[in-house]
Amino acid sequence: MNPRNRLAVILSGTLAAAAVIVAILYGNWDGAVHEGPESVPESVADSLAEAAAEPAVGAGAGAEGLPNSLPGVILTEGTPEVPQPVFYDADGAETTLADFEGQFVVLNLWATWCAPCIAELPALARAQTALGDDVLILPVDMEKKSAEEITAFLADKGAGSLPTYIDRDYGLMQGFEAFTVGLPYTIFIDAQGRQVASASGEQVWDDPEAVEYIRQMALGG
């Protein structure tokens, strides 16, 4: 990588991590439930500190057999299995990503305080409609909010057709090392439960080119 470009990647990753740390520790992270820095588990704080000290690095040239030409999407080098922290569905039931094996999943980590996250929610909903049963779009909110709050928020933002899932312990953020890039963060997971690509920041997921790209990814290229 060009040294100037590498420096830009390092700086952007560090700034994104710092912004997420500030949001979690000082009041913008959960919006409704906040008790100051002591409310963040020590393990999360340690991971945040480690993430902030490391540069954000792209995932490499890409997984074999997958399309590789959608701006903003980085194909994952190899096919690592995804982490399995517990998060919760609309009924409060414990859920892990293993529950979705057999489906191609577009996992979207987001929060109600995150403007780019909010902006892309309706596009995610429209993309799900366009993709049908070929793909499951799985948005997971990263806050200490109730399922009722998140369901109402999705409906208010034009994304009421999307399911409600919440990760109140930030386990997915830790597992996918998303603290280095911030939110929204989108991870593409194949039917065998392996990460094949990722994208950071707001994307236009309902663009016809993006929809077709995701469909081809789900079909294995």
mmCIF file of C-alpha atoms in Angstrom:
data_model
loop_
_atom_site.group_PDB
_atom_site.id
_atom_site.type_symbol
_atom_site.label_atom_id
_atom_site.label_comp_id
_atom_site.label_asym_id
_atom_site.label_seq_id
_atom_site.Cartn_x
_atom_site.Cartn_y
_atom_site.Cartn_z
ATOM 1 C CA MET A 1 0.000 0.000 0.000
ATOM 2 C CA ASN A 2 1.148 3.519 -0.762
ATOM 3 C CA PRO A 3 2.612 4.985 2.489
ATOM 4 C CA ARG A 4 0.333 8.009 2.276
ATOM 5 C CA ASN A 5 -2.747 5.807 1.830
ATOM 6 C CA ARG A 6 -1.634 3.534 4.665
ATOM 7 C CA LEU A 7 -1.320 6.549 6.958
ATOM 8 C CA ALA A 8 -4.827 7.642 6.008
ATOM 9 C CA VAL A 9 -6.191 4.181 6.853
ATOM 10 C CA ILE A 10 -4.428 4.173 10.223
ATOM 11 C CA LEU A 11 -5.681 7.644 11.105
ATOM 12 C CA SER A 12 -9.247 6.925 10.034
ATOM 13 C CA GLY A 13 -9.302 3.701 12.023
ATOM 14 C CA THR A 14 -7.925 5.384 15.124
ATOM 15 C CA LEU A 15 -10.393 8.270 14.903
ATOM 16 C CA ALA A 16 -13.315 5.893 14.393
ATOM 17 C CA ALA A 17 -12.283 3.830 17.397
ATOM 18 C CA ALA A 18 -11.901 6.952 19.516
ATOM 19 C CA ALA A 19 -15.362 8.155 18.524
ATOM 20 C CA VAL A 20 -16.948 4.843 19.487
ATOM 21 C CA ILE A 21 -15.090 4.803 22.808
ATOM 22 C CA VAL A 22 -16.344 8.294 23.645
ATOM 23 C CA ALA A 23 -19.885 7.335 22.649
ATOM 24 C CA ILE A 24 -19.871 4.256 24.861
ATOM 25 C CA LEU A 25 -18.187 5.788 27.866
ATOM 26 C CA TYR A 26 -19.761 9.225 27.990
ATOM 27 C CA GLY A 27 -23.374 8.991 27.122
ATOM 28 C CA ASN A 28 -24.155 8.654 23.427
ATOM 29 C CA TRP A 29 -23.818 4.912 23.213
ATOM 30 C CA ASP A 30 -27.045 3.665 24.759
ATOM 31 C CA GLY A 31 -29.166 6.817 24.701
ATOM 32 C CA ALA A 32 -31.386 5.709 27.570
ATOM 33 C CA VAL A 33 -29.348 3.654 30.017
ATOM 34 C CA HIS A 34 -26.116 5.278 31.122
ATOM 35 C CA GLU A 35 -24.242 5.151 34.391
ATOM 36 C CA GLY A 36 -20.889 6.574 33.336
ATOM 37 C CA PRO A 37 -17.634 4.745 32.633
ATOM 38 C CA GLU A 38 -18.283 2.207 35.392
ATOM 39 C CA SER A 39 -21.215 0.787 33.386
ATOM 40 C CA VAL A 40 -18.860 -0.589 30.715
ATOM 41 C CA PRO A 41 -17.549 -4.112 31.514
ATOM 42 C CA GLU A 42 -13.805 -4.261 32.093
ATOM 43 C CA SER A 43 -13.389 -6.743 29.225
ATOM 44 C CA VAL A 44 -15.084 -4.322 26.843
ATOM 45 C CA ALA A 45 -12.950 -1.426 28.047
ATOM 46 C CA ASP A 46 -9.800 -3.509 27.526
ATOM 47 C CA SER A 47 -10.884 -4.421 24.002
ATOM 48 C CA LEU A 48 -11.645 -0.792 23.244
ATOM 49 C CA ALA A 49 -8.207 0.276 24.368
ATOM 50 C CA GLU A 50 -6.517 -2.427 22.296
ATOM 51 C CA ALA A 51 -8.610 -1.584 19.227
ATOM 52 C CA ALA A 52 -7.846 2.113 19.469
ATOM 53 C CA ALA A 53 -4.127 1.365 19.501
ATOM 54 C CA GLU A 54 -4.242 -0.746 16.335
ATOM 55 C CA PRO A 55 -4.694 0.468 12.749
ATOM 56 C CA ALA A 56 -7.752 -0.575 10.761
ATOM 57 C CA VAL A 57 -6.481 -2.944 8.094
ATOM 58 C CA GLY A 58 -8.369 -4.137 5.032
ATOM 59 C CA ALA A 59 -9.219 -7.798 4.729
ATOM 60 C CA GLY A 60 -7.079 -8.525 1.704
ATOM 61 C CA ALA A 61 -7.642 -9.571 -1.867
ATOM 62 C CA GLY A 62 -10.833 -11.482 -1.258
ATOM 63 C CA ALA A 63 -12.373 -14.905 -0.977
ATOM 64 C CA GLU A 64 -12.023 -17.221 -3.943
ATOM 65 C CA GLY A 65 -15.018 -17.392 -6.266
ATOM 66 C CA LEU A 66 -16.774 -14.262 -4.998
ATOM 67 C CA PRO A 67 -17.501 -11.056 -6.926
ATOM 68 C CA ASN A 68 -15.065 -8.288 -6.077
ATOM 69 C CA SER A 69 -16.238 -5.037 -7.603
ATOM 70 C CA LEU A 70 -18.728 -3.281 -5.307
ATOM 71 C CA PRO A 71 -17.301 -0.038 -3.873
ATOM 72 C CA GLY A 72 -17.086 -0.083 -0.082
ATOM 73 C CA VAL A 73 -17.089 -3.868 0.278
ATOM 74 C CA ILE A 74 -13.854 -5.627 1.257
ATOM 75 C CA LEU A 75 -13.664 -9.351 0.623
ATOM 76 C CA THR A 76 -12.285 -11.316 3.549
ATOM 77 C CA GLU A 77 -8.980 -13.120 3.185
ATOM 78 C CA GLY A 78 -9.754 -16.755 3.835
ATOM 79 C CA THR A 79 -13.081 -17.826 5.325
ATOM 80 C CA PRO A 80 -12.875 -17.393 9.108
ATOM 81 C CA GLU A 81 -15.719 -18.694 11.217
ATOM 82 C CA VAL A 82 -17.738 -15.909 12.795
ATOM 83 C CA PRO A 83 -17.759 -15.231 16.558
ATOM 84 C CA GLN A 84 -20.693 -16.507 18.583
ATOM 85 C CA PRO A 85 -21.593 -14.009 21.336
ATOM 86 C CA VAL A 86 -25.158 -14.019 22.605
ATOM 87 C CA PHE A 87 -27.595 -11.318 21.510
ATOM 88 C CA TYR A 88 -31.382 -11.109 21.796
ATOM 89 C CA ASP A 89 -34.390 -11.195 19.494
ATOM 90 C CA ALA A 90 -37.627 -9.222 19.811
ATOM 91 C CA ASP A 91 -39.016 -11.733 22.321
ATOM 92 C CA GLY A 92 -35.926 -11.607 24.523
ATOM 93 C CA ALA A 93 -34.710 -15.045 23.456
ATOM 94 C CA GLU A 94 -30.961 -15.657 23.393
ATOM 95 C CA THR A 95 -29.606 -15.857 19.862
ATOM 96 C CA THR A 96 -26.219 -16.488 18.240
ATOM 97 C CA LEU A 97 -25.117 -16.375 14.624
ATOM 98 C CA ALA A 98 -25.056 -20.173 14.624
ATOM 99 C CA ASP A 99 -28.863 -20.023 14.652
ATOM 100 C CA PHE A 100 -28.755 -18.655 11.102
ATOM 101 C CA GLU A 101 -26.437 -21.218 9.523
ATOM 102 C CA GLY A 102 -27.873 -22.501 6.269
ATOM 103 C CA GLN A 103 -28.697 -18.949 5.176
ATOM 104 C CA PHE A 104 -26.555 -16.234 3.627
ATOM 105 C CA VAL A 105 -26.621 -13.427 6.196
ATOM 106 C CA VAL A 106 -25.933 -9.715 5.866
ATOM 107 C CA LEU A 107 -25.216 -8.736 9.482
ATOM 108 C CA ASN A 108 -25.548 -4.995 10.090
ATOM 109 C CA LEU A 109 -24.276 -3.547 13.389
ATOM 110 C CA TRP A 110 -25.972 -0.228 14.132
ATOM 111 C CA ALA A 111 -27.250 2.124 16.865
ATOM 112 C CA THR A 112 -30.018 4.696 17.198
ATOM 113 C CA TRP A 113 -27.525 7.511 17.908
ATOM 114 C CA CYS A 114 -25.604 6.797 14.691
ATOM 115 C CA ALA A 115 -26.749 9.079 11.841
ATOM 116 C CA PRO A 116 -25.198 6.995 9.012
ATOM 117 C CA CYS A 117 -26.812 3.875 10.496
ATOM 118 C CA ILE A 118 -30.223 5.526 10.475
ATOM 119 C CA ALA A 119 -29.725 6.751 6.918
ATOM 120 C CA GLU A 120 -29.115 3.262 5.541
ATOM 121 C CA LEU A 121 -31.876 1.429 7.455
ATOM 122 C CA PRO A 122 -34.616 2.043 4.830
ATOM 123 C CA ALA A 123 -32.224 0.927 2.080
ATOM 124 C CA LEU A 124 -31.537 -2.285 3.992
ATOM 125 C CA ALA A 125 -35.277 -2.909 4.272
ATOM 126 C CA ARG A 126 -35.774 -2.366 0.538
ATOM 127 C CA ALA A 127 -32.785 -4.580 -0.238
ATOM 128 C CA GLN A 128 -34.319 -7.371 1.835
ATOM 129 C CA THR A 129 -37.539 -7.090 -0.164
ATOM 130 C CA ALA A 130 -35.594 -7.243 -3.430
ATOM 131 C CA LEU A 131 -33.458 -10.196 -2.325
ATOM 132 C CA GLY A 132 -36.326 -12.259 -0.961
ATOM 133 C CA ASP A 133 -35.440 -15.636 0.501
ATOM 134 C CA ASP A 134 -31.969 -15.701 -1.069
ATOM 135 C CA VAL A 135 -30.505 -13.563 1.727
ATOM 136 C CA LEU A 136 -31.306 -12.676 5.346
ATOM 137 C CA ILE A 137 -30.541 -9.096 6.348
ATOM 138 C CA LEU A 138 -29.902 -9.126 10.095
ATOM 139 C CA PRO A 139 -29.648 -5.705 11.772
ATOM 140 C CA VAL A 140 -28.429 -5.845 15.380
ATOM 141 C CA ASP A 141 -28.672 -2.742 17.562
ATOM 142 C CA MET A 142 -25.656 -2.053 19.797
ATOM 143 C CA GLU A 143 -27.365 -0.443 22.808
ATOM 144 C CA LYS A 144 -28.943 -1.148 26.174
ATOM 145 C CA LYS A 145 -32.470 -0.568 24.915
ATOM 146 C CA SER A 146 -35.663 -2.588 25.042
ATOM 147 C CA ALA A 147 -36.950 -4.567 22.087
ATOM 148 C CA GLU A 148 -40.055 -2.369 22.061
ATOM 149 C CA GLU A 149 -37.920 0.754 21.678
ATOM 150 C CA ILE A 150 -35.929 -0.700 18.802
ATOM 151 C CA THR A 151 -38.994 -2.074 17.009
ATOM 152 C CA ALA A 152 -40.689 1.323 17.240
ATOM 153 C CA PHE A 153 -37.519 3.077 16.091
ATOM 154 C CA LEU A 154 -37.209 0.868 13.018
ATOM 155 C CA ALA A 155 -40.833 1.529 12.110
ATOM 156 C CA ASP A 156 -40.399 5.279 12.573
ATOM 157 C CA LYS A 157 -37.369 5.306 10.263
ATOM 158 C CA GLY A 158 -39.060 3.446 7.424
ATOM 159 C CA ALA A 159 -37.494 0.087 8.210
ATOM 160 C CA GLY A 160 -40.296 -1.614 10.114
ATOM 161 C CA SER A 161 -40.048 -4.731 7.972
ATOM 162 C CA LEU A 162 -36.600 -5.490 9.399
ATOM 163 C CA PRO A 163 -36.385 -7.784 12.442
ATOM 164 C CA THR A 164 -35.443 -6.541 15.908
ATOM 165 C CA TYR A 165 -32.212 -7.827 17.437
ATOM 166 C CA ILE A 166 -30.170 -6.239 20.234
ATOM 167 C CA ASP A 167 -26.634 -6.819 21.516
ATOM 168 C CA ARG A 168 -26.583 -5.114 24.930
ATOM 169 C CA ASP A 169 -23.113 -6.426 25.814
ATOM 170 C CA TYR A 170 -21.384 -5.305 22.576
ATOM 171 C CA GLY A 171 -20.192 -8.875 22.007
ATOM 172 C CA LEU A 172 -20.531 -8.654 18.234
ATOM 173 C CA MET A 173 -18.596 -5.388 18.213
ATOM 174 C CA GLN A 174 -15.795 -7.135 20.094
ATOM 175 C CA GLY A 175 -15.946 -10.344 18.098
ATOM 176 C CA PHE A 176 -15.730 -8.610 14.728
ATOM 177 C CA GLU A 177 -13.250 -5.987 16.001
ATOM 178 C CA ALA A 178 -15.682 -3.320 14.847
ATOM 179 C CA PHE A 179 -14.379 -0.792 17.383
ATOM 180 C CA THR A 180 -11.590 -0.018 14.903
ATOM 181 C CA VAL A 181 -14.007 1.113 12.196
ATOM 182 C CA GLY A 182 -17.142 2.306 14.005
ATOM 183 C CA LEU A 183 -20.784 2.026 12.984
ATOM 184 C CA PRO A 184 -22.511 1.077 10.804
ATOM 185 C CA TYR A 185 -20.504 -2.048 10.149
ATOM 186 C CA THR A 186 -21.804 -4.754 7.832
ATOM 187 C CA ILE A 187 -20.522 -8.325 7.682
ATOM 188 C CA PHE A 188 -21.397 -10.869 4.995
ATOM 189 C CA ILE A 189 -21.670 -14.443 6.303
ATOM 190 C CA ASP A 190 -22.072 -17.507 4.093
ATOM 191 C CA ALA A 191 -24.409 -20.425 4.752
ATOM 192 C CA GLN A 192 -21.602 -22.310 6.513
ATOM 193 C CA GLY A 193 -21.225 -19.534 9.098
ATOM 194 C CA ARG A 194 -18.025 -18.031 7.668
ATOM 195 C CA GLN A 195 -17.252 -14.364 7.104
ATOM 196 C CA VAL A 196 -16.711 -13.627 3.417
ATOM 197 C CA ALA A 197 -16.740 -9.810 3.269
ATOM 198 C CA SER A 198 -17.389 -6.619 5.222
ATOM 199 C CA ALA A 199 -18.210 -2.952 4.704
ATOM 200 C CA SER A 200 -17.812 0.001 7.047
ATOM 201 C CA GLY A 201 -19.865 3.163 6.888
ATOM 202 C CA GLU A 202 -23.130 3.988 5.156
ATOM 203 C CA GLN A 203 -23.848 2.143 1.897
ATOM 204 C CA VAL A 204 -26.696 2.353 -0.625
ATOM 205 C CA TRP A 205 -27.767 -1.252 -0.185
ATOM 206 C CA ASP A 206 -30.905 -0.994 -2.318
ATOM 207 C CA ASP A 207 -29.019 0.182 -5.400
ATOM 208 C CA PRO A 208 -29.660 -2.421 -8.144
ATOM 209 C CA GLU A 209 -25.929 -3.047 -8.503
ATOM 210 C CA ALA A 210 -25.595 -3.661 -4.760
ATOM 211 C CA VAL A 211 -28.616 -5.965 -4.678
ATOM 212 C CA GLU A 212 -27.259 -8.040 -7.554
ATOM 213 C CA TYR A 213 -23.806 -8.110 -5.967
ATOM 214 C CA ILE A 214 -25.232 -9.472 -2.714
ATOM 215 C CA ARG A 215 -27.309 -12.025 -4.598
ATOM 216 C CA GLN A 216 -24.249 -13.266 -6.473
ATOM 217 C CA MET A 217 -22.346 -13.436 -3.198
ATOM 218 C CA ALA A 218 -25.098 -15.589 -1.723
ATOM 219 C CA LEU A 219 -24.874 -17.888 -4.732
ATOM 220 C CA GLY A 220 -21.106 -18.168 -4.290
ATOM 221 C CA GLY A 221 -20.099 -15.912 -7.163
#
